[in-house]
mmCIF file of C-alpha atoms in Angstrom:
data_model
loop_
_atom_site.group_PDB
_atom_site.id
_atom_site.type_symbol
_atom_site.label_atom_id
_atom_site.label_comp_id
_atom_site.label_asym_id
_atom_site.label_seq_id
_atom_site.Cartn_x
_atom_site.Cartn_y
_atom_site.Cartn_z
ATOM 1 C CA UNK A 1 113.324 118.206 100.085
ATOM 2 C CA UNK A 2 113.951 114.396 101.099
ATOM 3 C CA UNK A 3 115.948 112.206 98.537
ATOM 4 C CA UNK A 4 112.999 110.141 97.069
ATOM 5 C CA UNK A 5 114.201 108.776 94.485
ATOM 6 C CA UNK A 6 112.519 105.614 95.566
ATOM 7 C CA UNK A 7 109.049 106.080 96.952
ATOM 8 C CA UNK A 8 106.332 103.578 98.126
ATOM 9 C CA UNK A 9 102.690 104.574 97.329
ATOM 10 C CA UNK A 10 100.099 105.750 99.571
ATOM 11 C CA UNK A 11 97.456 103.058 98.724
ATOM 12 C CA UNK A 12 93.906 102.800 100.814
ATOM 13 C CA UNK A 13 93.230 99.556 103.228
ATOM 14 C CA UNK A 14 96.871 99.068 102.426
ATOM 15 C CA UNK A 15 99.944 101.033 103.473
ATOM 16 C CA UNK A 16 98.930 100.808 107.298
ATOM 17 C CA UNK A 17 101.598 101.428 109.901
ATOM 18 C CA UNK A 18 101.964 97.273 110.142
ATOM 19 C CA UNK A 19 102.539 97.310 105.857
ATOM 20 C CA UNK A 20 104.970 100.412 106.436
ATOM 21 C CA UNK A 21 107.054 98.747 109.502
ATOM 22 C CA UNK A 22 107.492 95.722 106.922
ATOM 23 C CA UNK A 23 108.618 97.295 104.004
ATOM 24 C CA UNK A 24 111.197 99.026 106.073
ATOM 25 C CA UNK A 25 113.014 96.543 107.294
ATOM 26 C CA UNK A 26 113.895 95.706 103.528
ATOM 27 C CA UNK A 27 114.670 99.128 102.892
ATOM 28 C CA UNK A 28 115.946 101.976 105.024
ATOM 29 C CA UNK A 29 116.128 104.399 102.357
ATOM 30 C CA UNK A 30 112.676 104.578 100.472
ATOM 31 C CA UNK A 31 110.140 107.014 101.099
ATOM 32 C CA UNK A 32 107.173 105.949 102.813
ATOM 33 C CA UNK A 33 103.799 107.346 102.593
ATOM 34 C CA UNK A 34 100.449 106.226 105.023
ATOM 35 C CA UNK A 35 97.172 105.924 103.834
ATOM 36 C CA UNK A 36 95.057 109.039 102.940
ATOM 37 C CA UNK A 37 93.809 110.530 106.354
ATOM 38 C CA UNK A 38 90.754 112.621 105.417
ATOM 39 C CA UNK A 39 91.741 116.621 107.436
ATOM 40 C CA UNK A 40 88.519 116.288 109.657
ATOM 41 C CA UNK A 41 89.641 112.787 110.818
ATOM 42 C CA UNK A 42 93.026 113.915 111.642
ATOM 43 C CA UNK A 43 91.729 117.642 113.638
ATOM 44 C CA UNK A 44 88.146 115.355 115.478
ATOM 45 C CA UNK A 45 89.589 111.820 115.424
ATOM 46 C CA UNK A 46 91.271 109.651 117.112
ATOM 47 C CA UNK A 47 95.283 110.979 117.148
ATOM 48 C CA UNK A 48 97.023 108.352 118.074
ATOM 49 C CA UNK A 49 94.708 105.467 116.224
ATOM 50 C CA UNK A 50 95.318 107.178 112.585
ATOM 51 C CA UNK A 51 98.702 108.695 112.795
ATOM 52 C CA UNK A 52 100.746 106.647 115.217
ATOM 53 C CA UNK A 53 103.483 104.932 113.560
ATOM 54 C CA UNK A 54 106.697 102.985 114.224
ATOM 55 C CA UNK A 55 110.222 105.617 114.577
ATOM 56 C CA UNK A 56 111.887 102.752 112.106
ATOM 57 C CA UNK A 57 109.081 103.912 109.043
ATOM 58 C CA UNK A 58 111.379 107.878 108.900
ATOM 59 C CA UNK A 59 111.481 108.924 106.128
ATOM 60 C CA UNK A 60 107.898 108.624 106.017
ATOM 61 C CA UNK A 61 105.018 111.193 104.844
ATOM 62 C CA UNK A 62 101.604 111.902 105.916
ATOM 63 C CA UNK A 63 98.886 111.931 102.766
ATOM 64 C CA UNK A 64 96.012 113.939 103.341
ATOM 65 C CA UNK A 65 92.881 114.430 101.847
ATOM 66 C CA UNK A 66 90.361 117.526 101.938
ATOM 67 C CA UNK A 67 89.921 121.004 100.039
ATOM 68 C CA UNK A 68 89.917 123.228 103.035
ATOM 69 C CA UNK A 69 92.785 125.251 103.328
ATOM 70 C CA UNK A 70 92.480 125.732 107.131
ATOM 71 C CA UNK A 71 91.586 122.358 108.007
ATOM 72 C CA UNK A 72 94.413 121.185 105.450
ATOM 73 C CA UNK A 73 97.020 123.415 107.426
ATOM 74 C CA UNK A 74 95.487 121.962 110.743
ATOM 75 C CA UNK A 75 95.778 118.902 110.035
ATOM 76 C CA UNK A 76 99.157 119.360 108.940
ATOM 77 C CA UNK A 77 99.978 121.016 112.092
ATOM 78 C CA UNK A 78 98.950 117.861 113.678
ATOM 79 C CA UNK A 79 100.803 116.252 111.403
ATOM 80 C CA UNK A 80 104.576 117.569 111.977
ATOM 81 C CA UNK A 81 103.440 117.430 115.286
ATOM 82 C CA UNK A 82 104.071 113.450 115.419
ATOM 83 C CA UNK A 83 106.803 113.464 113.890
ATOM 84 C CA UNK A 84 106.300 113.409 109.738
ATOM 85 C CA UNK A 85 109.098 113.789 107.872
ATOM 86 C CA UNK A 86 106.466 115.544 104.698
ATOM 87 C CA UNK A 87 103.433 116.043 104.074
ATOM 88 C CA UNK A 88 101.387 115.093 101.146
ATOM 89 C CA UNK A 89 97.557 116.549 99.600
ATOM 90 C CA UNK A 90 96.006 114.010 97.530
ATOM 91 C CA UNK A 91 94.559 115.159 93.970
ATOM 92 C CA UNK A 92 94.017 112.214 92.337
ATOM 93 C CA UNK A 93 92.226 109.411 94.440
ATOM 94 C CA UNK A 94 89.176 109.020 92.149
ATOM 95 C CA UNK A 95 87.008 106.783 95.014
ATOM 96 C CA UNK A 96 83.131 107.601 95.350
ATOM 97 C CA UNK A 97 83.946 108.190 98.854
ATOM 98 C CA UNK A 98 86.411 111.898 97.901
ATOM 99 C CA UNK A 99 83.967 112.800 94.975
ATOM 100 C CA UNK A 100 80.902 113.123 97.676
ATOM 101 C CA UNK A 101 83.810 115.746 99.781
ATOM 102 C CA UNK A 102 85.064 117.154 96.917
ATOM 103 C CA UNK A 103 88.938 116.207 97.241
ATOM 104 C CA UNK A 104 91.003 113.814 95.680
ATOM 105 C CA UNK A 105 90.873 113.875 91.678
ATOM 106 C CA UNK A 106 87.684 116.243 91.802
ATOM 107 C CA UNK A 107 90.568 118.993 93.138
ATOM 108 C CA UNK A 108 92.068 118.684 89.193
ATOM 109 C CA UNK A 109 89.574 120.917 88.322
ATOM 110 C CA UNK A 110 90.056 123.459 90.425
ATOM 111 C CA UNK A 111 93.912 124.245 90.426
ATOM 112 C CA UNK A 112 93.196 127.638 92.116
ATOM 113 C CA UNK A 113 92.212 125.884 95.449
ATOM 114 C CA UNK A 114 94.351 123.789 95.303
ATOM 115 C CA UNK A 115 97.476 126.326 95.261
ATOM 116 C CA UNK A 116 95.564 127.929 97.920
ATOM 117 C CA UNK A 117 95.656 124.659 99.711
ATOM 118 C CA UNK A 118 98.854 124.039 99.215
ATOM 119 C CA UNK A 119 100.305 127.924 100.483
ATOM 120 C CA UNK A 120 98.042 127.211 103.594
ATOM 121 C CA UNK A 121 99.787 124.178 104.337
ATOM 122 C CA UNK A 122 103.336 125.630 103.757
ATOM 123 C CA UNK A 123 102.587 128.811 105.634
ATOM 124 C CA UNK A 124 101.617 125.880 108.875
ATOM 125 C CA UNK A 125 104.547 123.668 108.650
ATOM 126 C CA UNK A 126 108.229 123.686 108.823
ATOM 127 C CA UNK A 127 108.804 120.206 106.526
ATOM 128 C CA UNK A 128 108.264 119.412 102.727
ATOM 129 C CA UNK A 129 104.395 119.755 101.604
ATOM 130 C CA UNK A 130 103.726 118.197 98.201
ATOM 131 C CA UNK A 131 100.750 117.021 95.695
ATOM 132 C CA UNK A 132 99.502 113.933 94.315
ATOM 133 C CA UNK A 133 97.829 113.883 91.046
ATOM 134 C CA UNK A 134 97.219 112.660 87.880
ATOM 135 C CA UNK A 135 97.380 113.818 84.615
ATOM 136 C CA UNK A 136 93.645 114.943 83.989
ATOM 137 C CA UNK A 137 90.079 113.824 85.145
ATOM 138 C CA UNK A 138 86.953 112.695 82.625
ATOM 139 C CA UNK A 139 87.319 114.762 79.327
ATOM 140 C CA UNK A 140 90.049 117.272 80.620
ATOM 141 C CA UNK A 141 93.084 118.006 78.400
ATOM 142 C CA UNK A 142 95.868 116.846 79.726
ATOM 143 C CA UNK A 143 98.611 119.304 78.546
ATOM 144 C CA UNK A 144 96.830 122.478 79.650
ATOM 145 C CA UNK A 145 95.328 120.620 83.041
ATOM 146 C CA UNK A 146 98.430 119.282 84.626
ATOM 147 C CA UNK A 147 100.587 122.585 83.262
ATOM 148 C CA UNK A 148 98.270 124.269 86.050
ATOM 149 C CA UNK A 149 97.869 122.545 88.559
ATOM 150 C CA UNK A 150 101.791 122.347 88.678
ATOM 151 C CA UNK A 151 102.511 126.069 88.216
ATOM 152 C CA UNK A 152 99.766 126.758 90.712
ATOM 153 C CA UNK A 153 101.030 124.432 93.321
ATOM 154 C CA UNK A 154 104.551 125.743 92.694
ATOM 155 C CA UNK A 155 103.767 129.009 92.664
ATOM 156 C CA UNK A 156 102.323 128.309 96.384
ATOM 157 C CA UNK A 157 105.584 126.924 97.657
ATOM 158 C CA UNK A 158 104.965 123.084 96.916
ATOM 159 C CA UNK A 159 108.464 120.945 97.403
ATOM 160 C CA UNK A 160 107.509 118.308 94.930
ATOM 161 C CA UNK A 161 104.617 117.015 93.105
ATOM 162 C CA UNK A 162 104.176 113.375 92.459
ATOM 163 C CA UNK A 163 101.861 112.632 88.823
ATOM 164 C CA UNK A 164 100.014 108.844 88.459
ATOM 165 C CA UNK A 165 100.197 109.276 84.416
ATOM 166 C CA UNK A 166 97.102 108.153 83.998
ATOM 167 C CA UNK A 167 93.681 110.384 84.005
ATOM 168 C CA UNK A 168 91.077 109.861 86.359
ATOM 169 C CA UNK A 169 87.895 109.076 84.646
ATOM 170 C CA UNK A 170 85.291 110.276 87.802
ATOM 171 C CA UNK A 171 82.314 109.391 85.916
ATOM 172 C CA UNK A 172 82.228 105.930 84.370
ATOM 173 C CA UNK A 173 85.204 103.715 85.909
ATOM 174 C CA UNK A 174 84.871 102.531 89.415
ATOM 175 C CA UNK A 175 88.067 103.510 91.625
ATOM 176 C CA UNK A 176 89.345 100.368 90.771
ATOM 177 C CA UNK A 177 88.947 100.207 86.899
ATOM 178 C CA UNK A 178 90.551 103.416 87.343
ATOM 179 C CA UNK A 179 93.712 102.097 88.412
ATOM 180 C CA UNK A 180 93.997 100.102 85.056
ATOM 181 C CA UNK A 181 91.637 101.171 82.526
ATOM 182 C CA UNK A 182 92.976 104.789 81.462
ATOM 183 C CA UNK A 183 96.287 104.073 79.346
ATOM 184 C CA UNK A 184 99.243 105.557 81.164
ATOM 185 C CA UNK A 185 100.927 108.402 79.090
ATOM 186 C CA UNK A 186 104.323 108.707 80.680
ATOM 187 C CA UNK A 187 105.609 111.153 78.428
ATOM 188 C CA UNK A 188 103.177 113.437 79.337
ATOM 189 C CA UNK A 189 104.646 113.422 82.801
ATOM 190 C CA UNK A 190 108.066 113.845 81.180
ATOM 191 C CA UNK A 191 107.005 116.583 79.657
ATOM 192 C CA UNK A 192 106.190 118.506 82.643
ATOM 193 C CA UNK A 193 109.940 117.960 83.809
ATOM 194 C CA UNK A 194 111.446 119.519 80.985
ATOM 195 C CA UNK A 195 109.090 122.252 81.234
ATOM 196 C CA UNK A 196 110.023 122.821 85.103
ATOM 197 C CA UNK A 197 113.546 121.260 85.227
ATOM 198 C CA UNK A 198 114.028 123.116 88.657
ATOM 199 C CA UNK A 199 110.902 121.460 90.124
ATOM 200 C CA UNK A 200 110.988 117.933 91.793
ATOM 201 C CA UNK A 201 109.051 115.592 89.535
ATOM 202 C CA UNK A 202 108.199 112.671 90.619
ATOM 203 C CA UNK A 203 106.211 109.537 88.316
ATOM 204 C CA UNK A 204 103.622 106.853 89.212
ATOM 205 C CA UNK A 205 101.557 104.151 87.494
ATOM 206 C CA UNK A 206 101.868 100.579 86.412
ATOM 207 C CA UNK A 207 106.094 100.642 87.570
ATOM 208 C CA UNK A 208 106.294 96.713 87.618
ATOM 209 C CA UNK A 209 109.966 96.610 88.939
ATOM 210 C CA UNK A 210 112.973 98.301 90.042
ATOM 211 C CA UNK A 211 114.553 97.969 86.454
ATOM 212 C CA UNK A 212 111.574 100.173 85.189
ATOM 213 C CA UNK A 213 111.442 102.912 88.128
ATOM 214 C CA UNK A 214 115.115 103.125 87.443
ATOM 215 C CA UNK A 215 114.738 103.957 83.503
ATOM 216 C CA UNK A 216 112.254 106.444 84.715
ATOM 217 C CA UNK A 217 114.767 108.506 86.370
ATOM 218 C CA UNK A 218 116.642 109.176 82.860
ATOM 219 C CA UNK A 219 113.798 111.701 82.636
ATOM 220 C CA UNK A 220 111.965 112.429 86.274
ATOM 221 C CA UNK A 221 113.565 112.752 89.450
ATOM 222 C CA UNK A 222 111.291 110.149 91.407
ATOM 223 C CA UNK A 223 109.586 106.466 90.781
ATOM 224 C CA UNK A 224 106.745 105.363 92.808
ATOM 225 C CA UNK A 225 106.084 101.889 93.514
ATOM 226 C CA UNK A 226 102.419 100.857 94.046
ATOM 227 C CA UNK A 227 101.157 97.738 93.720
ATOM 228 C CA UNK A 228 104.093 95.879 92.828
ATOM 229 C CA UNK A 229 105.794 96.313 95.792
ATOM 230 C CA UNK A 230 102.784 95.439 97.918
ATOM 231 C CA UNK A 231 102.134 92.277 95.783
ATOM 232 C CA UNK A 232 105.942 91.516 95.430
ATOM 233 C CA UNK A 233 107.544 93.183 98.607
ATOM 234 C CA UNK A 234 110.559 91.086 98.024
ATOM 235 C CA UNK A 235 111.838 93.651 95.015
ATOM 236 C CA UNK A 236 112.019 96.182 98.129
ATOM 237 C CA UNK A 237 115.320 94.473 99.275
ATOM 238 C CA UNK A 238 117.068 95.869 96.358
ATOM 239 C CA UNK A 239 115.942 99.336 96.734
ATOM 240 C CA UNK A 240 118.750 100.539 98.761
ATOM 241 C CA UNK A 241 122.014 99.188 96.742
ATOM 242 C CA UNK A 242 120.041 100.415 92.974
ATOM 243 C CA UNK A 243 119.113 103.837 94.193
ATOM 244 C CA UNK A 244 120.929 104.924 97.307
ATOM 245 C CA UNK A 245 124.236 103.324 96.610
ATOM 246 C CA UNK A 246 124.427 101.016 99.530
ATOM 247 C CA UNK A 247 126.572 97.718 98.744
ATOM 248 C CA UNK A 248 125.131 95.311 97.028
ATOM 249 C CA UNK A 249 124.369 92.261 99.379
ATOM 250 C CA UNK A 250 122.262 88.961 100.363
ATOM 251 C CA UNK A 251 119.220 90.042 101.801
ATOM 252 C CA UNK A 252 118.759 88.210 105.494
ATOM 253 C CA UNK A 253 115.281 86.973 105.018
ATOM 254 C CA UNK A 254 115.276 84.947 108.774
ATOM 255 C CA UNK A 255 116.154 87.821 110.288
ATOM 256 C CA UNK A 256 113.453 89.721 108.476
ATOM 257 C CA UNK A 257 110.866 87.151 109.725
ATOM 258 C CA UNK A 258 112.184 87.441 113.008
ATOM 259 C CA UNK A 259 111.882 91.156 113.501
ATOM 260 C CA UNK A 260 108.225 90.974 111.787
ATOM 261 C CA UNK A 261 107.572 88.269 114.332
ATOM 262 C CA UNK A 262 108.387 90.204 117.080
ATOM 263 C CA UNK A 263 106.789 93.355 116.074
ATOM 264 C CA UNK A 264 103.407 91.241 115.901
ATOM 265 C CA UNK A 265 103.624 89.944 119.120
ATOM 266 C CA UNK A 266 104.011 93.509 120.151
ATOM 267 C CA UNK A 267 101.132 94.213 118.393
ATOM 268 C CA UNK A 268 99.228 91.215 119.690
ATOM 269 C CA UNK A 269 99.724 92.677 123.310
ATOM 270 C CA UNK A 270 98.428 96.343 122.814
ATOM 271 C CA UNK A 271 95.020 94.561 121.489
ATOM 272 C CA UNK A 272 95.794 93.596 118.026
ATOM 273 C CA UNK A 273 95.706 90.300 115.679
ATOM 274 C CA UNK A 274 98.113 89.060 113.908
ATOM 275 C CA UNK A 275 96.301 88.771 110.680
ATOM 276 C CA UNK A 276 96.650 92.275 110.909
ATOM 277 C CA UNK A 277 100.631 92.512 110.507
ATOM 278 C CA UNK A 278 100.783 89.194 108.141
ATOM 279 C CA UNK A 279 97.896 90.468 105.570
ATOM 280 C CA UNK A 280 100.799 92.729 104.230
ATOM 281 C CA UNK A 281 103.350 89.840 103.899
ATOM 282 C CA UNK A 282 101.334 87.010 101.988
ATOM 283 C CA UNK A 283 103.453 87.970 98.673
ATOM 284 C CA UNK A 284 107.026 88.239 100.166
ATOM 285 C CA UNK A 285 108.300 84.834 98.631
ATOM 286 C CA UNK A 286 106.578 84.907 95.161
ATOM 287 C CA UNK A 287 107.490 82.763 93.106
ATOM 288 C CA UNK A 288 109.960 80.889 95.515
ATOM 289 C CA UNK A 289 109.519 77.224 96.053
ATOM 290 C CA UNK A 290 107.198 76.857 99.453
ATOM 291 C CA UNK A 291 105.640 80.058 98.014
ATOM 292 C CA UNK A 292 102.591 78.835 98.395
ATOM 293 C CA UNK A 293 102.322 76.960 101.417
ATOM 294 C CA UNK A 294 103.416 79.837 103.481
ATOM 295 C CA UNK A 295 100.718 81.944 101.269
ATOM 296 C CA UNK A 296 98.072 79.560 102.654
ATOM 297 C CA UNK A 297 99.357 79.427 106.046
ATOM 298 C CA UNK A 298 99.427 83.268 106.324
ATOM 299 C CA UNK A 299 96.227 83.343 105.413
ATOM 300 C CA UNK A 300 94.502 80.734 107.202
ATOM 301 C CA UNK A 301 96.469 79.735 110.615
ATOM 302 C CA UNK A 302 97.489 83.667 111.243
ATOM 303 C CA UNK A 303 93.647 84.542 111.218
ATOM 304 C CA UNK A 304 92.863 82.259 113.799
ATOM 305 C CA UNK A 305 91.415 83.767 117.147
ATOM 306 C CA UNK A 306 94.566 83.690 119.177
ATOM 307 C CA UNK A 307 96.569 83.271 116.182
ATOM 308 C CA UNK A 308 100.630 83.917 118.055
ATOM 309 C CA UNK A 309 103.990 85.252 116.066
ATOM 310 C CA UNK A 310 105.107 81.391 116.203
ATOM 311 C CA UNK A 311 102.718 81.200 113.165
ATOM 312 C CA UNK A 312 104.738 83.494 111.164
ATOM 313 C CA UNK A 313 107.922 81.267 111.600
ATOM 314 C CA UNK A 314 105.753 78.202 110.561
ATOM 315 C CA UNK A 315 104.820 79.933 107.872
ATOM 316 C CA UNK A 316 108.451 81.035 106.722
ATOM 317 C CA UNK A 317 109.780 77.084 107.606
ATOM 318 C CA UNK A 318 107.910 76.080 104.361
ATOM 319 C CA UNK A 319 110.070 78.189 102.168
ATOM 320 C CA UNK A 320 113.206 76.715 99.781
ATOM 321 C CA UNK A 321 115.325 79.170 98.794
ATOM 322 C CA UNK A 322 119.292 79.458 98.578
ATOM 323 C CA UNK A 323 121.204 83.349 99.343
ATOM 324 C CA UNK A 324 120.879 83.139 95.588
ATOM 325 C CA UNK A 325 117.509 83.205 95.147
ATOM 326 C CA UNK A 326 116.470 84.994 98.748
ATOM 327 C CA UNK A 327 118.630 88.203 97.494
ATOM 328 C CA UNK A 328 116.616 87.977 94.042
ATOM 329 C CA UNK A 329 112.862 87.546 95.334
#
């Protein structure tokens, strides 16, 4: 099982391979996870287009979505193929779009297929396979709900199971009230480590900061970052010194820029834009003076037709900040 003590959500529209390559080169440790890649995409698709991805993102784990054990093993063939270090089946994305395919959350209420999911996948692969869930969906019971879906998903050989503490509410909420509507019951989730103390348990939802992931792992064995390390990637250059034990130093924003400037211009050659890379960096100086300029400038100048890397260092040019407050952003 990889050390992921430290993981960054899968998040749709979001964790790209552009968002991953940047919040790598702030940590080297963290686990990173793509986007969900729906099993039929990944066996008919295009290969290269949805699983390609940078050797710097390892560790990093492919999320999958579908409720097809053989296509689910398939595509996790494929998978391990390029070069993931896990893979990951998704039970708890409560979008329109996985309720019409029956995966995602839908899959809570069915914790038979999904063991049978999960064995398929393990019996395909040599690395780690492991769920995504939450706690419950619409007007299940948590305690019983989650208690089998894990022992089922054990039971099948899972590696580690990953629990957003919130339930999914599939008829009602939108997906996106759904990330912030149904309160987040934490100790439920601790709960289901003490039950399973030999089980990796890992704990998502609403983790703000590194502070509060960290007083997670007095009870759980994994935080997950979402949306506030996408909003505030900054708090990703501490990762490695508060969980991995790496020394404790100034974080070299410049040469940060420099590296995501030349991995755009890479980008811009093999037919891409570099609105594409910067869309993932607009919130890496929040609350820094210049803050906002180089918000404005990343979203404005970079989207230009022709738009080059040089824009990124314009951008970066408009931030004040001392070692002091670089290392703390």
């Amino acid at each position: 099982m990889l050390n992921a003590k430290l993981a960054i959500a899968p998040m749709m529209d979001w964790t790209d391979r552009h968002c991953r390559f940047f919040h790598r080169q702030m940590t080297a440790r963290a686990l990173l996870y793509t986007e969900m890649v729906v099993a039929d995409a990944v066996i008919h698709g295009s290969r290269e287009r949805l699983l390609g991805f940078d050797e710097v993102e390892h560790p990093v784990a492919l999320q999958l979505g579908g409720s097809d054990p053989a296509k689910l093993a398939e595509a996790a063939r494929i998978g391990e193929a390029f070069g993931y270090d896990e893979i990951n089946l998704n039970v708890g994305c409560p979008s329109d779009r996985v309720q019409s395919g029956t995966f995602g959350a839908c899959l809570m209420k069915v914790p038979g297929l999904v063991a049978d999911c999960v064995a398929a996948m393990k019996a395909a692969v040599t690395v780690p396979v492991t769920v995504k869930c939450r706690i419950g969906v619409d007007e299940q019971d948590p305690e019983p709900a989650l208690d089998a879906l894990a022992d089922g998903i054990f039971n099948a050989g899972a590696d580690a199971l990953w629990v957003h503490a919130r339930k999914a509410w599939l008829e009602g909420l939108s997906p996106k009230e759904n990330r912030d509507i149904p309160p987040l019951d934490y100790n439920r989730v601790y709960r289901l480590k003490s039950k399973d103390p030999s089980k990796f348990i890992g704990i998502n939802g609403g983790i703000q900061s590194l502070e509060e992931a960290q007083m997670h792992l007095d009870h759980v064995d994994g935080a997950m970052l979402g949306r506030a390390a996408y909003h505030t990637p900054g708090i990703l250059s501490g990762v490695d010194a508060a969980f991995y034990g790496a020394r404790p130093k100034a974080f070299d924003f410049a040469a940060l820029i420099d590296a995501m400037a030349d991995y755009a211009g890479r980008n811009i050659e093999q037919g891409g834009r570099l609105g594409h890379v910067t869309r993932h960096m607009v919130g890496l100086f929040h609350g820094l003076p210049g803050a906002r300029r180089y918000r404005q400038i990343l979203s404005t100048d970079a989207n230009r037709p022709g738009a080059g890397p040089d824009v990124l260092k314009v951008a970066f040019a408009a931030v004040e900040f001392s070692g002091a407050a670089a290392e703390a952003a």
